[in-house]
């Protein structure tokens, strides 16, 4: 027994957070968190290649969303404060031009916090895939995690296995790369100055947070120059790839000494596309990681963007109802687009939403479900002008009733409604 105990060693937790601290946000005043990308944010911790370690993460909003039955918190969320990432984590020996390999060994929720949320955001505050089509108002679903399964009181009649994963993992940009990001994104904003929701988010010191003791001049510089964490970019970032689950491996380009990578925005489950902006089952939790370095990997692999190997752990649903979409706005004005895969994806999703409405789900419930459940979407064809073809498949086994098409149609059920604003606006 003594020998067994002596040879047993727990993996160290290098960044610890408290997911319940609030006033006004759990992210503020906690060390090892940040919500901007900048080369001058120092590594909060440093690891050696091959070392296995754990990192705790708050949810992406920093605790702004509660486990309740109204969506006022989604309506009022402060997007200046997102995303709250754990890191940066330096890796000994990593240099610009190298490839940082990050193995995601495990991702789980806090045992003391076995719930998550999915949200539809306001048109003027975040939006989502159908922000303009639906004139979006805040709505949400709270999900209870039961081991590997999720259920929701706000979307009755469904239960599915989660594919836990980090929505965000990325390395720090160099000063040159940061300048390139800011130049191209502010240029895009200028071209679409009146867009609602905005086409991109420019650097903004409001809400910027770096959970380290830094000189005030440096803190102010990072806050004013730091790139927002909302889109994915060349370094990785917010790519929201649902199959980047435990057992997967990510190959990231290195731009600064030590790589200084960060991780966060943990998801219990997500459909391909995460269409509702806050479309995954968002959670706070713990991720277990191991790193290695491939010297000169950027040149060896022409690594313009990250590469990843999917997880071998993936719930298999044998049967799906698959909806097709093409580059024609059949749910809107009927406009023909040329090889536009985004339009095709939106049409496939709208076909699925209206189908679920025949079963009894509200538009909001269906939108949230397609965002959070293990929905699979594929590009069928991008060669047959003018129509790209995209499919969206819903696993039939996640429902407690038969959803297959029948000659007699469906008996419509009353599934209530998801959590909406206290003023009743939807």
C-alpha positions as a Python dict, from the first residue, in 0.01 Angstrom:
ca = {
    (1, 'X'): (0, 0, 0),
    (2, 'X'): (278, 245, 91),
    (3, 'X'): (449, 189, -241),
    (4, 'X'): (122, 239, -433),
    (5, 'X'): (53, 568, -254),
    (6, 'X'): (409, 691, -306),
    (7, 'X'): (390, 623, -680),
    (8, 'X'): (51, 791, -724),
    (9, 'X'): (54, 1157, -810),
    (10, 'X'): (-237, 1379, -907),
    (11, 'X'): (-200, 1606, -1207),
    (12, 'X'): (-141, 1960, -1085),
    (13, 'X'): (-404, 2230, -1133),
    (14, 'X'): (-209, 2530, -1256),
    (15, 'X'): (-495, 2781, -1282),
    (16, 'X'): (-780, 2774, -1030),
    (17, 'X'): (-1102, 2974, -1049),
    (18, 'X'): (-1419, 3001, -845),
    (19, 'X'): (-1721, 2971, -1077),
    (20, 'X'): (-1959, 3105, -811),
    (21, 'X'): (-1787, 3432, -723),
    (22, 'X'): (-2003, 3717, -847),
    (23, 'X'): (-2007, 4096, -802),
    (24, 'X'): (-2043, 4189, -1071),
    (25, 'X'): (-1870, 3908, -1261),
    (26, 'X'): (-1681, 3598, -1156),
    (27, 'X'): (-1395, 3681, -1390),
    (28, 'X'): (-1301, 4008, -1226),
    (29, 'X'): (-1040, 3990, -952),
    (30, 'X'): (-949, 3630, -1030),
    (31, 'X'): (-591, 3557, -1129),
    (32, 'X'): (-490, 3376, -1444),
    (33, 'X'): (-777, 3504, -1659),
    (34, 'X'): (-783, 3751, -1948),
    (35, 'X'): (-1027, 3858, -2218),
    (36, 'X'): (-809, 4013, -2489),
    (37, 'X'): (-539, 3876, -2723),
    (38, 'X'): (-209, 4066, -2701),
    (39, 'X'): (159, 3966, -2730),
    (40, 'X'): (257, 4155, -2414),
    (41, 'X'): (32, 3963, -2175),
    (42, 'X'): (295, 3759, -1986),
    (43, 'X'): (260, 3387, -1929),
    (44, 'X'): (71, 3334, -1603),
    (45, 'X'): (223, 2987, -1566),
    (46, 'X'): (487, 2795, -1762),
    (47, 'X'): (497, 2422, -1834),
    (48, 'X'): (750, 2181, -1976),
    (49, 'X'): (667, 1979, -2286),
    (50, 'X'): (523, 1643, -2187),
    (51, 'X'): (387, 1764, -1853),
    (52, 'X'): (20, 1681, -1785),
    (53, 'X'): (-172, 1955, -1606),
    (54, 'X'): (-521, 2083, -1536),
    (55, 'X'): (-667, 2427, -1595),
    (56, 'X'): (-995, 2552, -1451),
    (57, 'X'): (-1213, 2781, -1660),
    (58, 'X'): (-1509, 3009, -1590),
    (59, 'X'): (-1790, 3021, -1844),
    (60, 'X'): (-1734, 3253, -2137),
    (61, 'X'): (-1947, 3538, -1996),
    (62, 'X'): (-1769, 3539, -1661),
    (63, 'X'): (-2075, 3432, -1463),
    (64, 'X'): (-2325, 3677, -1609),
    (65, 'X'): (-2587, 3409, -1683),
    (66, 'X'): (-2780, 3242, -1400),
    (67, 'X'): (-2966, 2914, -1351),
    (68, 'X'): (-3316, 3063, -1356),
    (69, 'X'): (-3626, 3085, -1574),
    (70, 'X'): (-3592, 3431, -1729),
    (71, 'X'): (-3361, 3559, -2003),
    (72, 'X'): (-3311, 3911, -1869),
    (73, 'X'): (-2948, 3822, -1795),
    (74, 'X'): (-2894, 3724, -2159),
    (75, 'X'): (-3059, 4049, -2270),
    (76, 'X'): (-2829, 4253, -2045),
    (77, 'X'): (-2501, 4061, -2087),
    (78, 'X'): (-2195, 4285, -2116),
    (79, 'X'): (-2007, 4168, -2424),
    (80, 'X'): (-1716, 4403, -2347),
    (81, 'X'): (-1611, 4149, -2080),
    (82, 'X'): (-1590, 3837, -2298),
    (83, 'X'): (-1442, 3582, -2349),
    (84, 'X'): (-1284, 3497, -2015),
    (85, 'X'): (-986, 3275, -2095),
    (86, 'X'): (-749, 3086, -1864),
    (87, 'X'): (-385, 3165, -1933),
    (88, 'X'): (-163, 3253, -2096),
    (89, 'X'): (30, 2929, -2046),
    (90, 'X'): (392, 2943, -2157),
    (91, 'X'): (568, 2633, -2290),
    (92, 'X'): (943, 2601, -2231),
    (93, 'X'): (1139, 2596, -2556),
    (94, 'X'): (862, 2715, -2790),
    (95, 'X'): (979, 2980, -3037),
    (96, 'X'): (813, 3173, -3321),
    (97, 'X'): (782, 2946, -3623),
    (98, 'X'): (737, 2634, -3414),
    (99, 'X'): (421, 2428, -3398),
    (100, 'X'): (271, 2387, -3053),
    (101, 'X'): (90, 2055, -3014),
    (102, 'X'): (-179, 2058, -2745),
    (103, 'X'): (-340, 1730, -2645),
    (104, 'X'): (-684, 1773, -2491),
    (105, 'X'): (-689, 1479, -2251),
    (106, 'X'): (-1015, 1557, -2073),
    (107, 'X'): (-1285, 1825, -2046),
    (108, 'X'): (-1549, 1822, -1774),
    (109, 'X'): (-1781, 2044, -1575),
    (110, 'X'): (-1735, 2128, -1208),
    (111, 'X'): (-1907, 1866, -994),
    (112, 'X'): (-2044, 2151, -782),
    (113, 'X'): (-2190, 2320, -1090),
    (114, 'X'): (-2355, 2050, -1308),
    (115, 'X'): (-2549, 2282, -1536),
    (116, 'X'): (-2496, 2499, -1840),
    (117, 'X'): (-2688, 2735, -2066),
    (118, 'X'): (-2765, 2810, -2429),
    (119, 'X'): (-2877, 3158, -2530),
    (120, 'X'): (-3033, 3355, -2811),
    (121, 'X'): (-2893, 3707, -2795),
    (122, 'X'): (-3060, 4037, -2875),
    (123, 'X'): (-3025, 4172, -3228),
    (124, 'X'): (-2844, 4479, -3092),
    (125, 'X'): (-2629, 4283, -2846),
    (126, 'X'): (-2458, 3985, -3004),
    (127, 'X'): (-2716, 3865, -3253),
    (128, 'X'): (-2667, 3518, -3399),
    (129, 'X'): (-2719, 3343, -3731),
    (130, 'X'): (-3084, 3455, -3755),
    (131, 'X'): (-3052, 3783, -3567),
    (132, 'X'): (-3206, 3990, -3847),
    (133, 'X'): (-3447, 3726, -3981),
    (134, 'X'): (-3597, 3670, -3636),
    (135, 'X'): (-3539, 4024, -3503),
    (136, 'X'): (-3383, 3837, -3213),
    (137, 'X'): (-3478, 3894, -2852),
    (138, 'X'): (-3319, 3723, -2556),
    (139, 'X'): (-3413, 3363, -2475),
    (140, 'X'): (-3228, 3076, -2312),
    (141, 'X'): (-3237, 2715, -2204),
    (142, 'X'): (-3077, 2582, -1887),
    (143, 'X'): (-2936, 2230, -1922),
    (144, 'X'): (-2879, 1983, -1640),
    (145, 'X'): (-2575, 1760, -1684),
    (146, 'X'): (-2634, 1402, -1572),
    (147, 'X'): (-2302, 1226, -1625),
    (148, 'X'): (-2254, 1230, -2002),
    (149, 'X'): (-2614, 1332, -2073),
    (150, 'X'): (-2795, 1666, -2085),
    (151, 'X'): (-3164, 1748, -2039),
    (152, 'X'): (-3345, 2080, -2015),
    (153, 'X'): (-3664, 2188, -1843),
    (154, 'X'): (-3690, 2455, -2111),
    (155, 'X'): (-3680, 2211, -2406),
    (156, 'X'): (-3868, 1901, -2287),
    (157, 'X'): (-3858, 1566, -2464),
    (158, 'X'): (-3488, 1555, -2554),
    (159, 'X'): (-3183, 1391, -2394),
    (160, 'X'): (-2843, 1353, -2554),
    (161, 'X'): (-2480, 1272, -2483),
    (162, 'X'): (-2246, 1567, -2474),
    (163, 'X'): (-1922, 1613, -2668),
    (164, 'X'): (-1734, 1829, -2417),
    (165, 'X'): (-1477, 2062, -2571),
    (166, 'X'): (-1314, 2405, -2542),
    (167, 'X'): (-1468, 2657, -2779),
    (168, 'X'): (-1146, 2859, -2763),
    (169, 'X'): (-784, 2751, -2769),
    (170, 'X'): (-515, 2966, -2926),
    (171, 'X'): (-164, 3105, -2904),
    (172, 'X'): (-71, 3468, -2845),
    (173, 'X'): (-26, 3680, -3158),
    (174, 'X'): (293, 3864, -3241),
    (175, 'X'): (280, 4244, -3249),
    (176, 'X'): (280, 4228, -3630),
    (177, 'X'): (-5, 3978, -3642),
    (178, 'X'): (-211, 4176, -3391),
    (179, 'X'): (-167, 4488, -3602),
    (180, 'X'): (-280, 4295, -3911),
    (181, 'X'): (-592, 4169, -3732),
    (182, 'X'): (-687, 4514, -3609),
    (183, 'X'): (-625, 4677, -3945),
    (184, 'X'): (-833, 4435, -4147),
    (185, 'X'): (-1118, 4413, -3895),
    (186, 'X'): (-1148, 4787, -3836),
    (187, 'X'): (-1145, 4826, -4216),
    (188, 'X'): (-1435, 4582, -4242),
    (189, 'X'): (-1623, 4771, -3971),
    (190, 'X'): (-1573, 5095, -4164),
    (191, 'X'): (-1721, 4936, -4476),
    (192, 'X'): (-2029, 4825, -4281),
    (193, 'X'): (-2057, 5102, -4024),
    (194, 'X'): (-2435, 5073, -3992),
    (195, 'X'): (-2451, 4694, -3961),
    (196, 'X'): (-2663, 4555, -3674),
    (197, 'X'): (-2527, 4337, -3524),
    (198, 'X'): (-2176, 4464, -3607),
    (199, 'X'): (-1967, 4271, -3857),
    (200, 'X'): (-1670, 4272, -3617),
    (201, 'X'): (-1560, 4413, -3283),
    (202, 'X'): (-1272, 4660, -3273),
    (203, 'X'): (-1027, 4690, -2981),
    (204, 'X'): (-1202, 4852, -2687),
    (205, 'X'): (-1059, 4913, -2340),
    (206, 'X'): (-1404, 4899, -2181),
    (207, 'X'): (-1434, 4572, -1993),
    (208, 'X'): (-1079, 4459, -2071),
    (209, 'X'): (-935, 4238, -1798),
    (210, 'X'): (-590, 4089, -1736),
    (211, 'X'): (-575, 3890, -1413),
    (212, 'X'): (-211, 3961, -1333),
    (213, 'X'): (-13, 4225, -1148),
    (214, 'X'): (109, 4448, -1429),
    (215, 'X'): (232, 4808, -1453),
    (216, 'X'): (-63, 5035, -1521),
    (217, 'X'): (93, 5168, -1842),
    (218, 'X'): (122, 4815, -1983),
    (219, 'X'): (-228, 4724, -1867),
    (220, 'X'): (-368, 5031, -2044),
    (221, 'X'): (-177, 4947, -2363),
    (222, 'X'): (-309, 4590, -2368),
    (223, 'X'): (-663, 4713, -2304),
    (224, 'X'): (-651, 4968, -2588),
    (225, 'X'): (-473, 4748, -2845),
    (226, 'X'): (-584, 4396, -2754),
    (227, 'X'): (-789, 4205, -3008),
    (228, 'X'): (-1135, 4094, -2904),
    (229, 'X'): (-1176, 3721, -2855),
    (230, 'X'): (-1502, 3681, -3048),
    (231, 'X'): (-1378, 3548, -3387),
    (232, 'X'): (-1134, 3269, -3463),
    (233, 'X'): (-817, 3375, -3642),
    (234, 'X'): (-484, 3236, -3769),
    (235, 'X'): (-373, 3147, -3415),
    (236, 'X'): (-681, 2938, -3338),
    (237, 'X'): (-906, 3124, -3098),
    (238, 'X'): (-1283, 3103, -3101),
    (239, 'X'): (-1336, 2837, -3366),
    (240, 'X'): (-1605, 2639, -3177),
    (241, 'X'): (-1522, 2301, -3329),
    (242, 'X'): (-1742, 2048, -3150),
    (243, 'X'): (-1518, 1748, -3220),
    (244, 'X'): (-1220, 1910, -3046),
    (245, 'X'): (-1309, 1695, -2748),
    (246, 'X'): (-1114, 1481, -2502),
    (247, 'X'): (-861, 1274, -2687),
    (248, 'X'): (-812, 1530, -2966),
    (249, 'X'): (-492, 1704, -3061),
    (250, 'X'): (-443, 2061, -3186),
    (251, 'X'): (-147, 2189, -3389),
    (252, 'X'): (-111, 2563, -3332),
    (253, 'X'): (135, 2808, -3491),
    (254, 'X'): (367, 2986, -3247),
    (255, 'X'): (413, 3363, -3282),
    (256, 'X'): (584, 3465, -2955),
    (257, 'X'): (850, 3302, -2733),
    (258, 'X'): (683, 3044, -2510),
    (259, 'X'): (374, 3030, -2736),
    (260, 'X'): (160, 3169, -2448),
    (261, 'X'): (-157, 2978, -2529),
    (262, 'X'): (-491, 3020, -2358),
    (263, 'X'): (-804, 2809, -2332),
    (264, 'X'): (-1166, 2868, -2232),
    (265, 'X'): (-1527, 2895, -2348),
    (266, 'X'): (-1592, 2534, -2243),
    (267, 'X'): (-1890, 2356, -2395),
    (268, 'X'): (-2076, 2047, -2278),
    (269, 'X'): (-2228, 2002, -2623),
    (270, 'X'): (-2273, 2192, -2947),
    (271, 'X'): (-2422, 2147, -3291),
    (272, 'X'): (-2214, 2215, -3600),
    (273, 'X'): (-2230, 2589, -3658),
    (274, 'X'): (-2332, 2698, -3305),
    (275, 'X'): (-2595, 2905, -3482),
    (276, 'X'): (-2748, 3098, -3188),
    (277, 'X'): (-2423, 3292, -3110),
    (278, 'X'): (-2429, 3154, -2753),
    (279, 'X'): (-2539, 2830, -2910),
    (280, 'X'): (-2344, 2561, -2728),
    (281, 'X'): (-2423, 2435, -2380),
    (282, 'X'): (-2189, 2683, -2213),
    (283, 'X'): (-2028, 2573, -1888),
    (284, 'X'): (-1754, 2635, -1636),
    (285, 'X'): (-1519, 2344, -1589),
    (286, 'X'): (-1178, 2180, -1598),
    (287, 'X'): (-962, 2086, -1895),
    (288, 'X'): (-665, 1848, -1876),
    (289, 'X'): (-382, 1917, -2123),
    (290, 'X'): (-37, 1810, -2237),
    (291, 'X'): (189, 1997, -2478),
    (292, 'X'): (479, 1921, -2710),
    (293, 'X'): (671, 2123, -2968),
    (294, 'X'): (755, 2058, -3332),
    (295, 'X'): (1049, 2281, -3416),
    (296, 'X'): (998, 2477, -3736),
    (297, 'X'): (650, 2332, -3768),
    (298, 'X'): (500, 2638, -3936),
    (299, 'X'): (728, 2595, -4237),
    (300, 'X'): (718, 2214, -4232),
    (301, 'X'): (339, 2203, -4251),
    (302, 'X'): (265, 2540, -4420),
    (303, 'X'): (68, 2609, -4104),
    (304, 'X'): (-146, 2908, -4201),
    (305, 'X'): (-422, 2801, -3961),
    (306, 'X'): (-441, 2533, -3692),
    (307, 'X'): (-471, 2164, -3774),
    (308, 'X'): (-647, 1922, -3545),
    (309, 'X'): (-705, 1550, -3501),
    (310, 'X'): (-1059, 1477, -3380),
    (311, 'X'): (-1133, 1287, -3064),
    (312, 'X'): (-1191, 911, -3083),
    (313, 'X'): (-1469, 965, -2827),
    (314, 'X'): (-1785, 1065, -3009),
    (315, 'X'): (-2144, 959, -2941),
    (316, 'X'): (-2272, 771, -3243),
    (317, 'X'): (-2632, 824, -3345),
    (318, 'X'): (-2715, 581, -3623),
    (319, 'X'): (-3017, 759, -3765),
    (320, 'X'): (-3068, 1123, -3859),
    (321, 'X'): (-3334, 1330, -4026),
    (322, 'X'): (-3127, 1533, -4272),
    (323, 'X'): (-3238, 1868, -4411),
    (324, 'X'): (-3095, 2020, -4728),
    (325, 'X'): (-3038, 2386, -4803),
    (326, 'X'): (-2931, 2561, -5122),
    (327, 'X'): (-2814, 2912, -5212),
    (328, 'X'): (-3168, 3043, -5252),
    (329, 'X'): (-3346, 3235, -4977),
    (330, 'X'): (-3659, 3019, -4993),
    (331, 'X'): (-3765, 3131, -4644),
    (332, 'X'): (-3728, 3499, -4731),
    (333, 'X'): (-3749, 3693, -5054),
    (334, 'X'): (-3655, 3402, -5283),
    (335, 'X'): (-3331, 3569, -5393),
    (336, 'X'): (-3083, 3355, -5586),
    (337, 'X'): (-2724, 3366, -5454),
    (338, 'X'): (-2418, 3232, -5632),
    (339, 'X'): (-2250, 2941, -5453),
    (340, 'X'): (-2313, 3092, -5108),
    (341, 'X'): (-2267, 2813, -4853),
    (342, 'X'): (-2377, 3037, -4565),
    (343, 'X'): (-2713, 3099, -4731),
    (344, 'X'): (-2744, 2724, -4795),
    (345, 'X'): (-2665, 2644, -4429),
    (346, 'X'): (-2923, 2897, -4311),
    (347, 'X'): (-3189, 2746, -4538),
    (348, 'X'): (-3113, 2394, -4409),
    (349, 'X'): (-3142, 2522, -4052),
    (350, 'X'): (-3469, 2706, -4124),
    (351, 'X'): (-3608, 2390, -4284),
    (352, 'X'): (-3523, 2202, -3963),
    (353, 'X'): (-3671, 2473, -3737),
    (354, 'X'): (-4002, 2478, -3924),
    (355, 'X'): (-4013, 2096, -3919),
    (356, 'X'): (-3964, 2089, -3542),
    (357, 'X'): (-4240, 2347, -3518),
    (358, 'X'): (-4480, 2092, -3669),
    (359, 'X'): (-4397, 1861, -3376),
    (360, 'X'): (-4475, 2135, -3125),
    (361, 'X'): (-4150, 2312, -3042),
    (362, 'X'): (-4151, 2691, -3054),
    (363, 'X'): (-3916, 2868, -3291),
    (364, 'X'): (-3698, 2968, -2998),
    (365, 'X'): (-3683, 2613, -2859),
    (366, 'X'): (-3593, 2470, -3200),
    (367, 'X'): (-3325, 2737, -3258),
    (368, 'X'): (-3167, 2663, -2920),
    (369, 'X'): (-3188, 2286, -2970),
    (370, 'X'): (-3018, 2292, -3309),
    (371, 'X'): (-2742, 2505, -3158),
    (372, 'X'): (-2678, 2284, -2856),
    (373, 'X'): (-2748, 1921, -2957),
    (374, 'X'): (-2496, 1707, -3154),
    (375, 'X'): (-2628, 1823, -3491),
    (376, 'X'): (-2408, 1739, -3790),
    (377, 'X'): (-2377, 1970, -4088),
    (378, 'X'): (-2189, 1900, -4410),
    (379, 'X'): (-2111, 2088, -4728),
    (380, 'X'): (-2258, 1861, -4993),
    (381, 'X'): (-2138, 2043, -5305),
    (382, 'X'): (-1974, 2373, -5399),
    (383, 'X'): (-1921, 2306, -5770),
    (384, 'X'): (-2268, 2320, -5925),
    (385, 'X'): (-2338, 2687, -5993),
    (386, 'X'): (-2535, 2870, -5879),
    (387, 'X'): (-2632, 2657, -5579),
    (388, 'X'): (-2408, 2535, -5303),
    (389, 'X'): (-2568, 2249, -5111),
    (390, 'X'): (-2541, 2214, -4731),
    (391, 'X'): (-2707, 1952, -4512),
    (392, 'X'): (-2805, 1953, -4145),
    (393, 'X'): (-2879, 1626, -3967),
    (394, 'X'): (-3076, 1585, -3643),
    (395, 'X'): (-3024, 1255, -3456),
    (396, 'X'): (-3365, 1096, -3408),
    (397, 'X'): (-3259, 911, -3091),
    (398, 'X'): (-3225, 1230, -2886),
    (399, 'X'): (-3606, 1264, -2879),
    (400, 'X'): (-3843, 1069, -2655),
    (401, 'X'): (-4087, 1030, -2946),
    (402, 'X'): (-4079, 943, -3316),
    (403, 'X'): (-3991, 1245, -3532),
    (404, 'X'): (-3968, 1066, -3868),
    (405, 'X'): (-4193, 1187, -4152),
    (406, 'X'): (-4522, 994, -4163),
    (407, 'X'): (-4803, 990, -4420),
    (408, 'X'): (-5047, 1123, -4160),
    (409, 'X'): (-4814, 1401, -4044),
    (410, 'X'): (-4755, 1482, -3678),
    (411, 'X'): (-4965, 1518, -3369),
    (412, 'X'): (-4858, 1856, -3236),
    (413, 'X'): (-4754, 1856, -2870),
    (414, 'X'): (-4730, 2140, -2621),
    (415, 'X'): (-4368, 2170, -2504),
    (416, 'X'): (-4420, 2505, -2336),
    (417, 'X'): (-4156, 2767, -2404),
    (418, 'X'): (-3790, 2824, -2323),
    (419, 'X'): (-3687, 3096, -2076),
    (420, 'X'): (-3775, 3436, -2220),
    (421, 'X'): (-3751, 3795, -2096),
    (422, 'X'): (-3955, 3887, -1788),
    (423, 'X'): (-4143, 4145, -1997),
    (424, 'X'): (-4264, 3866, -2226),
    (425, 'X'): (-4096, 4000, -2542),
    (426, 'X'): (-3983, 3723, -2782),
}
